[in-house]
Amino acid sequence: SGQKVCYGDFKNSCYKLAYFQDLSRRVGFQEARQACEIDGGALLSLDSEAEQQLIENMLQNLTKSGSGISDGDFWIGLWRSGDGLATSRACPDLYQWADGSISPFRNWYTDEPSCGSEACVVMYHQPTANPGLGGPYLYQWNDDRCNMKH
């Protein structure tokens, strides 16, 4: 399930947001990726600041809809395969988009990506969390363990 919204001015003309308050319905990165593919799409790849802003607006509208949304990050289609150089300075350059696109756009939270065992990326959505060094945990990106449920 999810909310599908279409636009005509971005490479990915339709977007589908899926948010589950029920923690038991949240899934890991590969499950989310497969669910998107089964639905004929792909996990979100972001090409620009403008597209990032569009997604932020969509999430804000979803929050305002009265659905009682609480903290819960969203998987996006950025991930790092393998772990050979995970702790090196090259680590941030090893992230790639799951759909094969080559956009260099990134919106990392301060001190991210932390790399190590965290190879899959979420867009923060933690409106009730106290702000950290990079400000509120809203819409910036964080690498996380791929088996975490979002």
PDB file of C-alpha atoms in Angstrom:
ATOM      1  CA  SER A   1       0.000   0.000   0.000  1.00  0.00           C
ATOM      2  CA  GLY A   2       1.024   3.608  -0.272  1.00  0.00           C
ATOM      3  CA  GLN A   3       0.156   6.978  -1.703  1.00  0.00           C
ATOM      4  CA  LYS A   4       1.010   7.516  -5.393  1.00  0.00           C
ATOM      5  CA  VAL A   5       1.614  11.067  -6.648  1.00  0.00           C
ATOM      6  CA  CYS A   6       2.539  11.977 -10.227  1.00  0.00           C
ATOM      7  CA  TYR A   7       4.265  15.049 -11.666  1.00  0.00           C
ATOM      8  CA  GLY A   8       5.408  15.871 -15.161  1.00  0.00           C
ATOM      9  CA  ASP A   9       8.602  17.793 -14.548  1.00  0.00           C
ATOM     10  CA  PHE A  10      11.019  15.279 -13.027  1.00  0.00           C
ATOM     11  CA  LYS A  11      12.772  12.252 -14.514  1.00  0.00           C
ATOM     12  CA  ASN A  12      10.738  10.018 -12.209  1.00  0.00           C
ATOM     13  CA  SER A  13       7.287  11.352 -12.953  1.00  0.00           C
ATOM     14  CA  CYS A  14       5.459   9.278 -10.333  1.00  0.00           C
ATOM     15  CA  TYR A  15       6.320   8.674  -6.702  1.00  0.00           C
ATOM     16  CA  LYS A  16       4.757   6.325  -4.201  1.00  0.00           C
ATOM     17  CA  LEU A  17       5.173   6.895  -0.480  1.00  0.00           C
ATOM     18  CA  ALA A  18       4.638   3.974   1.841  1.00  0.00           C
ATOM     19  CA  TYR A  19       4.613   4.669   5.562  1.00  0.00           C
ATOM     20  CA  PHE A  20       3.699   2.110   8.193  1.00  0.00           C
ATOM     21  CA  GLN A  21       3.025   3.139  11.782  1.00  0.00           C
ATOM     22  CA  ASP A  22       2.694  -0.544  12.595  1.00  0.00           C
ATOM     23  CA  LEU A  23       6.325  -1.496  13.209  1.00  0.00           C
ATOM     24  CA  SER A  24       5.653  -5.115  12.238  1.00  0.00           C
ATOM     25  CA  ARG A  25       4.896  -3.966   8.653  1.00  0.00           C
ATOM     26  CA  ARG A  26       8.194  -2.115   8.202  1.00  0.00           C
ATOM     27  CA  VAL A  27      10.824  -3.862   6.107  1.00  0.00           C
ATOM     28  CA  GLY A  28      14.556  -4.012   5.428  1.00  0.00           C
ATOM     29  CA  PHE A  29      16.239  -2.449   2.404  1.00  0.00           C
ATOM     30  CA  GLN A  30      16.113  -5.502   0.102  1.00  0.00           C
ATOM     31  CA  GLU A  31      12.453  -6.153   0.959  1.00  0.00           C
ATOM     32  CA  ALA A  32      11.608  -2.519   0.209  1.00  0.00           C
ATOM     33  CA  ARG A  33      13.567  -2.695  -3.043  1.00  0.00           C
ATOM     34  CA  GLN A  34      11.729  -5.865  -4.096  1.00  0.00           C
ATOM     35  CA  ALA A  35       8.332  -4.396  -3.182  1.00  0.00           C
ATOM     36  CA  CYS A  36       9.047  -1.389  -5.422  1.00  0.00           C
ATOM     37  CA  GLU A  37      10.147  -3.616  -8.294  1.00  0.00           C
ATOM     38  CA  ILE A  38       7.057  -5.826  -7.976  1.00  0.00           C
ATOM     39  CA  ASP A  39       4.990  -2.629  -8.163  1.00  0.00           C
ATOM     40  CA  GLY A  40       6.777  -1.642 -11.387  1.00  0.00           C
ATOM     41  CA  GLY A  41       9.075   0.960  -9.825  1.00  0.00           C
ATOM     42  CA  ALA A  42      12.327   1.341  -7.936  1.00  0.00           C
ATOM     43  CA  LEU A  43      13.432   2.785  -4.636  1.00  0.00           C
ATOM     44  CA  LEU A  44      13.814   6.546  -4.881  1.00  0.00           C
ATOM     45  CA  SER A  45      16.822   7.994  -6.681  1.00  0.00           C
ATOM     46  CA  LEU A  46      17.255  11.731  -6.244  1.00  0.00           C
ATOM     47  CA  ASP A  47      18.760  13.815  -9.030  1.00  0.00           C
ATOM     48  CA  SER A  48      18.767  17.311  -7.555  1.00  0.00           C
ATOM     49  CA  GLU A  49      18.014  19.672  -4.707  1.00  0.00           C
ATOM     50  CA  ALA A  50      14.717  20.479  -6.463  1.00  0.00           C
ATOM     51  CA  GLU A  51      13.668  16.828  -6.423  1.00  0.00           C
ATOM     52  CA  GLN A  52      14.784  16.520  -2.785  1.00  0.00           C
ATOM     53  CA  GLN A  53      12.546  19.521  -1.971  1.00  0.00           C
ATOM     54  CA  LEU A  54       9.631  17.929  -3.823  1.00  0.00           C
ATOM     55  CA  ILE A  55       9.966  14.777  -1.724  1.00  0.00           C
ATOM     56  CA  GLU A  56      10.242  16.823   1.481  1.00  0.00           C
ATOM     57  CA  ASN A  57       7.017  18.624   0.553  1.00  0.00           C
ATOM     58  CA  MET A  58       5.295  15.306  -0.140  1.00  0.00           C
ATOM     59  CA  LEU A  59       6.372  13.978   3.253  1.00  0.00           C
ATOM     60  CA  GLN A  60       5.201  17.164   4.970  1.00  0.00           C
ATOM     61  CA  ASN A  61       1.811  16.832   3.267  1.00  0.00           C
ATOM     62  CA  LEU A  62       1.599  13.202   4.340  1.00  0.00           C
ATOM     63  CA  THR A  63       2.334  14.265   7.914  1.00  0.00           C
ATOM     64  CA  LYS A  64      -0.337  16.998   7.784  1.00  0.00           C
ATOM     65  CA  SER A  65      -2.945  14.552   6.529  1.00  0.00           C
ATOM     66  CA  GLY A  66      -3.908  13.619  10.074  1.00  0.00           C
ATOM     67  CA  SER A  67      -2.624  10.069   9.757  1.00  0.00           C
ATOM     68  CA  GLY A  68      -0.763  10.348  13.047  1.00  0.00           C
ATOM     69  CA  ILE A  69       2.673   9.854  11.516  1.00  0.00           C
ATOM     70  CA  SER A  70       5.413   9.581  14.081  1.00  0.00           C
ATOM     71  CA  ASP A  71       9.145   8.962  13.790  1.00  0.00           C
ATOM     72  CA  GLY A  72      10.087   6.598  11.013  1.00  0.00           C
ATOM     73  CA  ASP A  73      12.801   6.901   8.389  1.00  0.00           C
ATOM     74  CA  PHE A  74      12.227   6.130   4.692  1.00  0.00           C
ATOM     75  CA  TRP A  75      14.443   3.896   2.562  1.00  0.00           C
ATOM     76  CA  ILE A  76      15.839   5.523  -0.557  1.00  0.00           C
ATOM     77  CA  GLY A  77      17.616   3.708  -3.380  1.00  0.00           C
ATOM     78  CA  LEU A  78      21.192   4.593  -2.397  1.00  0.00           C
ATOM     79  CA  TRP A  79      23.427   1.797  -1.145  1.00  0.00           C
ATOM     80  CA  ARG A  80      27.019   0.602  -0.999  1.00  0.00           C
ATOM     81  CA  SER A  81      27.814  -2.860  -2.300  1.00  0.00           C
ATOM     82  CA  GLY A  82      30.611  -4.880  -0.731  1.00  0.00           C
ATOM     83  CA  ASP A  83      32.630  -3.730   2.238  1.00  0.00           C
ATOM     84  CA  GLY A  84      36.207  -3.821   0.987  1.00  0.00           C
ATOM     85  CA  LEU A  85      36.828  -0.097   1.433  1.00  0.00           C
ATOM     86  CA  ALA A  86      34.049   0.603   3.920  1.00  0.00           C
ATOM     87  CA  THR A  87      36.320   2.222   6.472  1.00  0.00           C
ATOM     88  CA  SER A  88      38.470   4.188   4.032  1.00  0.00           C
ATOM     89  CA  ARG A  89      38.106   7.810   3.043  1.00  0.00           C
ATOM     90  CA  ALA A  90      36.782   6.567  -0.292  1.00  0.00           C
ATOM     91  CA  CYS A  91      33.673   5.141   1.369  1.00  0.00           C
ATOM     92  CA  PRO A  92      31.276   8.018   0.473  1.00  0.00           C
ATOM     93  CA  ASP A  93      32.193   7.560  -3.193  1.00  0.00           C
ATOM     94  CA  LEU A  94      31.199   3.871  -3.111  1.00  0.00           C
ATOM     95  CA  TYR A  95      27.457   4.576  -2.780  1.00  0.00           C
ATOM     96  CA  GLN A  96      25.390   3.961  -5.887  1.00  0.00           C
ATOM     97  CA  TRP A  97      21.746   4.211  -6.881  1.00  0.00           C
ATOM     98  CA  ALA A  98      19.859   0.910  -6.954  1.00  0.00           C
ATOM     99  CA  ASP A  99      18.194   1.775 -10.279  1.00  0.00           C
ATOM    100  CA  GLY A 100      21.555   2.325 -11.974  1.00  0.00           C
ATOM    101  CA  SER A 101      21.189   6.107 -12.309  1.00  0.00           C
ATOM    102  CA  ILE A 102      24.363   8.125 -11.894  1.00  0.00           C
ATOM    103  CA  SER A 103      23.215  11.269 -10.096  1.00  0.00           C
ATOM    104  CA  PRO A 104      26.004  12.706  -7.931  1.00  0.00           C
ATOM    105  CA  PHE A 105      23.433  14.546  -5.752  1.00  0.00           C
ATOM    106  CA  ARG A 106      23.781  13.760  -2.029  1.00  0.00           C
ATOM    107  CA  ASN A 107      22.047  15.152   1.052  1.00  0.00           C
ATOM    108  CA  TRP A 108      23.965  13.510   3.913  1.00  0.00           C
ATOM    109  CA  TYR A 109      23.328  14.500   7.518  1.00  0.00           C
ATOM    110  CA  THR A 110      26.378  15.900   9.328  1.00  0.00           C
ATOM    111  CA  ASP A 111      29.050  13.202   9.863  1.00  0.00           C
ATOM    112  CA  GLU A 112      27.362  10.791   7.453  1.00  0.00           C
ATOM    113  CA  PRO A 113      27.895   8.356   5.875  1.00  0.00           C
ATOM    114  CA  SER A 114      29.514   6.591   8.787  1.00  0.00           C
ATOM    115  CA  CYS A 115      30.155   3.485   6.646  1.00  0.00           C
ATOM    116  CA  GLY A 116      31.336   0.359   8.462  1.00  0.00           C
ATOM    117  CA  SER A 117      28.463  -2.134   8.540  1.00  0.00           C
ATOM    118  CA  GLU A 118      25.967   0.533   7.447  1.00  0.00           C
ATOM    119  CA  ALA A 119      25.565   0.212   3.679  1.00  0.00           C
ATOM    120  CA  CYS A 120      21.944   1.192   2.907  1.00  0.00           C
ATOM    121  CA  VAL A 121      20.530   4.711   3.055  1.00  0.00           C
ATOM    122  CA  VAL A 122      17.445   6.219   4.655  1.00  0.00           C
ATOM    123  CA  MET A 123      15.949   9.663   4.499  1.00  0.00           C
ATOM    124  CA  TYR A 124      15.517  10.800   8.081  1.00  0.00           C
ATOM    125  CA  HIS A 125      11.997  11.400   9.342  1.00  0.00           C
ATOM    126  CA  GLN A 126      12.236  11.825  13.098  1.00  0.00           C
ATOM    127  CA  PRO A 127      10.106  14.881  13.937  1.00  0.00           C
ATOM    128  CA  THR A 128      10.040  14.143  17.676  1.00  0.00           C
ATOM    129  CA  ALA A 129      13.814  13.652  18.065  1.00  0.00           C
ATOM    130  CA  ASN A 130      15.905  16.401  19.617  1.00  0.00           C
ATOM    131  CA  PRO A 131      18.085  18.088  16.959  1.00  0.00           C
ATOM    132  CA  GLY A 132      21.670  16.871  16.638  1.00  0.00           C
ATOM    133  CA  LEU A 133      24.804  18.561  15.312  1.00  0.00           C
ATOM    134  CA  GLY A 134      23.269  18.804  11.844  1.00  0.00           C
ATOM    135  CA  GLY A 135      19.921  20.142  13.043  1.00  0.00           C
ATOM    136  CA  PRO A 136      16.606  18.270  13.091  1.00  0.00           C
ATOM    137  CA  TYR A 137      16.597  14.690  11.819  1.00  0.00           C
ATOM    138  CA  LEU A 138      14.313  15.549   8.930  1.00  0.00           C
ATOM    139  CA  TYR A 139      14.954  14.656   5.300  1.00  0.00           C
ATOM    140  CA  GLN A 140      18.761  14.426   5.387  1.00  0.00           C
ATOM    141  CA  TRP A 141      20.311  11.075   4.585  1.00  0.00           C
ATOM    142  CA  ASN A 142      21.864   8.507   6.890  1.00  0.00           C
ATOM    143  CA  ASP A 143      23.517   5.198   6.127  1.00  0.00           C
ATOM    144  CA  ASP A 144      22.033   2.394   8.176  1.00  0.00           C
ATOM    145  CA  ARG A 145      22.252  -1.373   8.427  1.00  0.00           C
ATOM    146  CA  CYS A 146      20.358  -2.913   5.530  1.00  0.00           C
ATOM    147  CA  ASN A 147      18.389  -5.252   7.796  1.00  0.00           C
ATOM    148  CA  MET A 148      16.889  -2.414   9.854  1.00  0.00           C
ATOM    149  CA  LYS A 149      13.129  -2.042   9.464  1.00  0.00           C
ATOM    150  CA  HIS A 150      11.915   1.211   7.926  1.00  0.00           C
TER     151      HIS A 150
END
